[in-house]
Amino acid sequence: MQKVGFNFFATDKAVQEVLRIAQENNITEPILRIRVVPGGCSGFQYAMGFDDTIEEGDNVFEFGGLKIVIDQFSMPYVNNAELDYVMDFMGGGFTIKNPNVTGSCGCGSSFSCG
């Protein structure tokens, strides 16, 4: 269940794309787990993938048939962040707009929080 005081958002484009990928992979009740893991030159990276369980202590956010699950460790780092799916001349991809990020590496694959 969602913990009081924590928020996470997802755009319609992101939700639609996750649901499309889930359908392609025959996942009927998709649970998308988003984690913050140590790594990269700035300290943290995002990890994202489908899961089949919700653990005790997880924060669960529901968006039109999609459950996004964030563990207790990761939640403070992504509080009030937004998952989006963007298209550009290189193709499409997921991005997390995170107001907690205070810096990132040159290639943009890792971040730090104040």
Coordinates of N, CA and C in Angstrom, one line a residue, residues 36-85:
V36 N 15.8 2.3 -7.0 CA 17.0 3.1 -7.1 C 18.1 2.2 -6.6
V37 N 19.2 2.1 -7.4 CA 20.3 1.2 -7.0 C 21.6 2.0 -7.0
P38 N 22.5 1.6 -6.1 CA 23.8 2.2 -6.2 C 24.5 1.9 -7.6
G39 N 25.1 3.0 -8.1 CA 25.9 2.7 -9.4 C 26.1 4.0 -10.1
G40 N 26.9 3.9 -11.1 CA 27.3 5.1 -12.0 C 28.2 6.0 -11.2
C41 N 28.7 7.0 -12.0 CA 29.7 7.9 -11.4 C 29.0 9.0 -10.5
S42 N 27.7 9.1 -10.5 CA 27.1 10.1 -9.6 C 26.4 9.4 -8.4
G43 N 26.4 8.1 -8.3 CA 26.0 7.5 -7.1 C 24.8 6.5 -7.2
F44 N 23.8 6.9 -8.0 CA 22.6 6.1 -8.1 C 22.1 6.0 -9.5
Q45 N 21.4 4.9 -9.8 CA 20.8 4.6 -11.1 C 19.4 4.1 -10.8
Y46 N 18.5 4.2 -11.9 CA 17.2 3.6 -11.8 C 17.3 2.2 -12.4
A47 N 16.5 1.3 -11.8 CA 16.3 0.0 -12.4 C 14.8 -0.2 -12.5
M48 N 14.3 -0.8 -13.6 CA 12.9 -0.9 -13.8 C 12.6 -2.2 -14.5
G49 N 11.6 -2.9 -14.1 CA 11.2 -4.1 -14.7 C 9.9 -4.7 -14.2
F50 N 9.3 -5.6 -14.8 CA 8.1 -6.3 -14.4 C 8.4 -7.2 -13.2
D51 N 7.5 -7.3 -12.3 CA 7.6 -8.1 -11.1 C 6.3 -8.9 -10.9
D52 N 6.3 -9.9 -10.2 CA 5.0 -10.7 -10.0 C 4.6 -10.7 -8.5
T53 N 5.3 -10.0 -7.7 CA 4.9 -9.9 -6.3 C 5.1 -8.5 -5.7
I54 N 4.2 -8.2 -4.8 CA 4.3 -6.9 -4.0 C 4.8 -7.3 -2.6
E55 N 5.9 -6.8 -2.2 CA 6.5 -7.1 -0.9 C 5.9 -6.2 0.2
E56 N 6.0 -6.7 1.4 CA 5.6 -5.9 2.6 C 6.4 -4.7 2.6
G57 N 5.8 -3.6 2.8 CA 6.6 -2.3 2.9 C 6.7 -1.6 1.6
D58 N 6.3 -2.2 0.4 CA 6.3 -1.6 -0.9 C 5.3 -0.5 -0.9
N59 N 5.6 0.6 -1.7 CA 4.6 1.6 -2.0 C 4.0 1.2 -3.3
V60 N 2.7 1.2 -3.4 CA 2.0 0.8 -4.6 C 1.2 2.0 -5.1
F61 N 1.4 2.3 -6.4 CA 0.6 3.4 -7.1 C -0.1 2.8 -8.3
E62 N -1.4 3.0 -8.4 CA -2.1 2.4 -9.5 C -2.5 3.5 -10.5
F63 N -2.3 3.1 -11.8 CA -2.6 4.0 -12.9 C -3.3 3.2 -14.0
G64 N -4.6 3.2 -14.1 CA -5.4 2.6 -15.1 C -5.0 1.2 -15.5
G65 N -5.0 0.3 -14.5 CA -4.7 -1.1 -14.8 C -3.2 -1.5 -14.6
L66 N -2.4 -0.5 -14.3 CA -0.9 -0.7 -14.1 C -0.6 -0.4 -12.6
K67 N 0.1 -1.3 -11.9 CA 0.6 -1.1 -10.6 C 2.0 -0.8 -10.7
I68 N 2.4 0.4 -10.1 CA 3.9 0.7 -10.0 C 4.2 0.6 -8.6
V69 N 5.3 -0.2 -8.4 CA 5.7 -0.6 -7.0 C 7.1 0.0 -6.8
I70 N 7.3 0.6 -5.6 CA 8.6 1.2 -5.2 C 8.9 0.7 -3.8
D71 N 10.1 0.2 -3.6 CA 10.5 -0.3 -2.3 C 10.8 0.8 -1.3
Q72 N 10.9 0.4 0.0 CA 11.1 1.4 1.0 C 12.4 2.2 0.8
F73 N 13.5 1.5 0.4 CA 14.8 2.2 0.2 C 14.7 3.3 -0.9
S74 N 14.0 2.9 -2.0 CA 14.0 3.8 -3.2 C 13.0 4.9 -3.0
M75 N 12.0 4.8 -2.3 CA 10.9 5.8 -2.2 C 11.3 7.2 -1.9
P76 N 12.2 7.4 -0.9 CA 12.6 8.8 -0.6 C 13.3 9.5 -1.8
Y77 N 14.0 8.6 -2.6 CA 14.8 9.2 -3.7 C 13.9 9.5 -4.9
V78 N 12.7 8.9 -5.0 CA 11.8 9.2 -6.2 C 10.5 9.8 -5.7
N79 N 10.4 10.3 -4.5 CA 9.2 10.9 -4.0 C 8.9 12.1 -4.9
N80 N 7.6 12.2 -5.4 CA 7.1 13.2 -6.3 C 7.7 13.2 -7.7
A81 N 8.4 12.1 -8.1 CA 8.9 12.0 -9.4 C 7.8 11.5 -10.4
E82 N 8.1 11.6 -11.7 CA 7.1 11.2 -12.7 C 7.8 10.4 -13.8
L83 N 7.2 9.2 -14.0 CA 7.6 8.4 -15.1 C 7.0 8.9 -16.4
D84 N 7.8 9.0 -17.4 CA 7.3 9.5 -18.7 C 7.8 8.6 -19.8
Y85 N 7.2 8.6 -21.0 CA 7.7 8.0 -22.2 C 7.8 9.0 -23.2

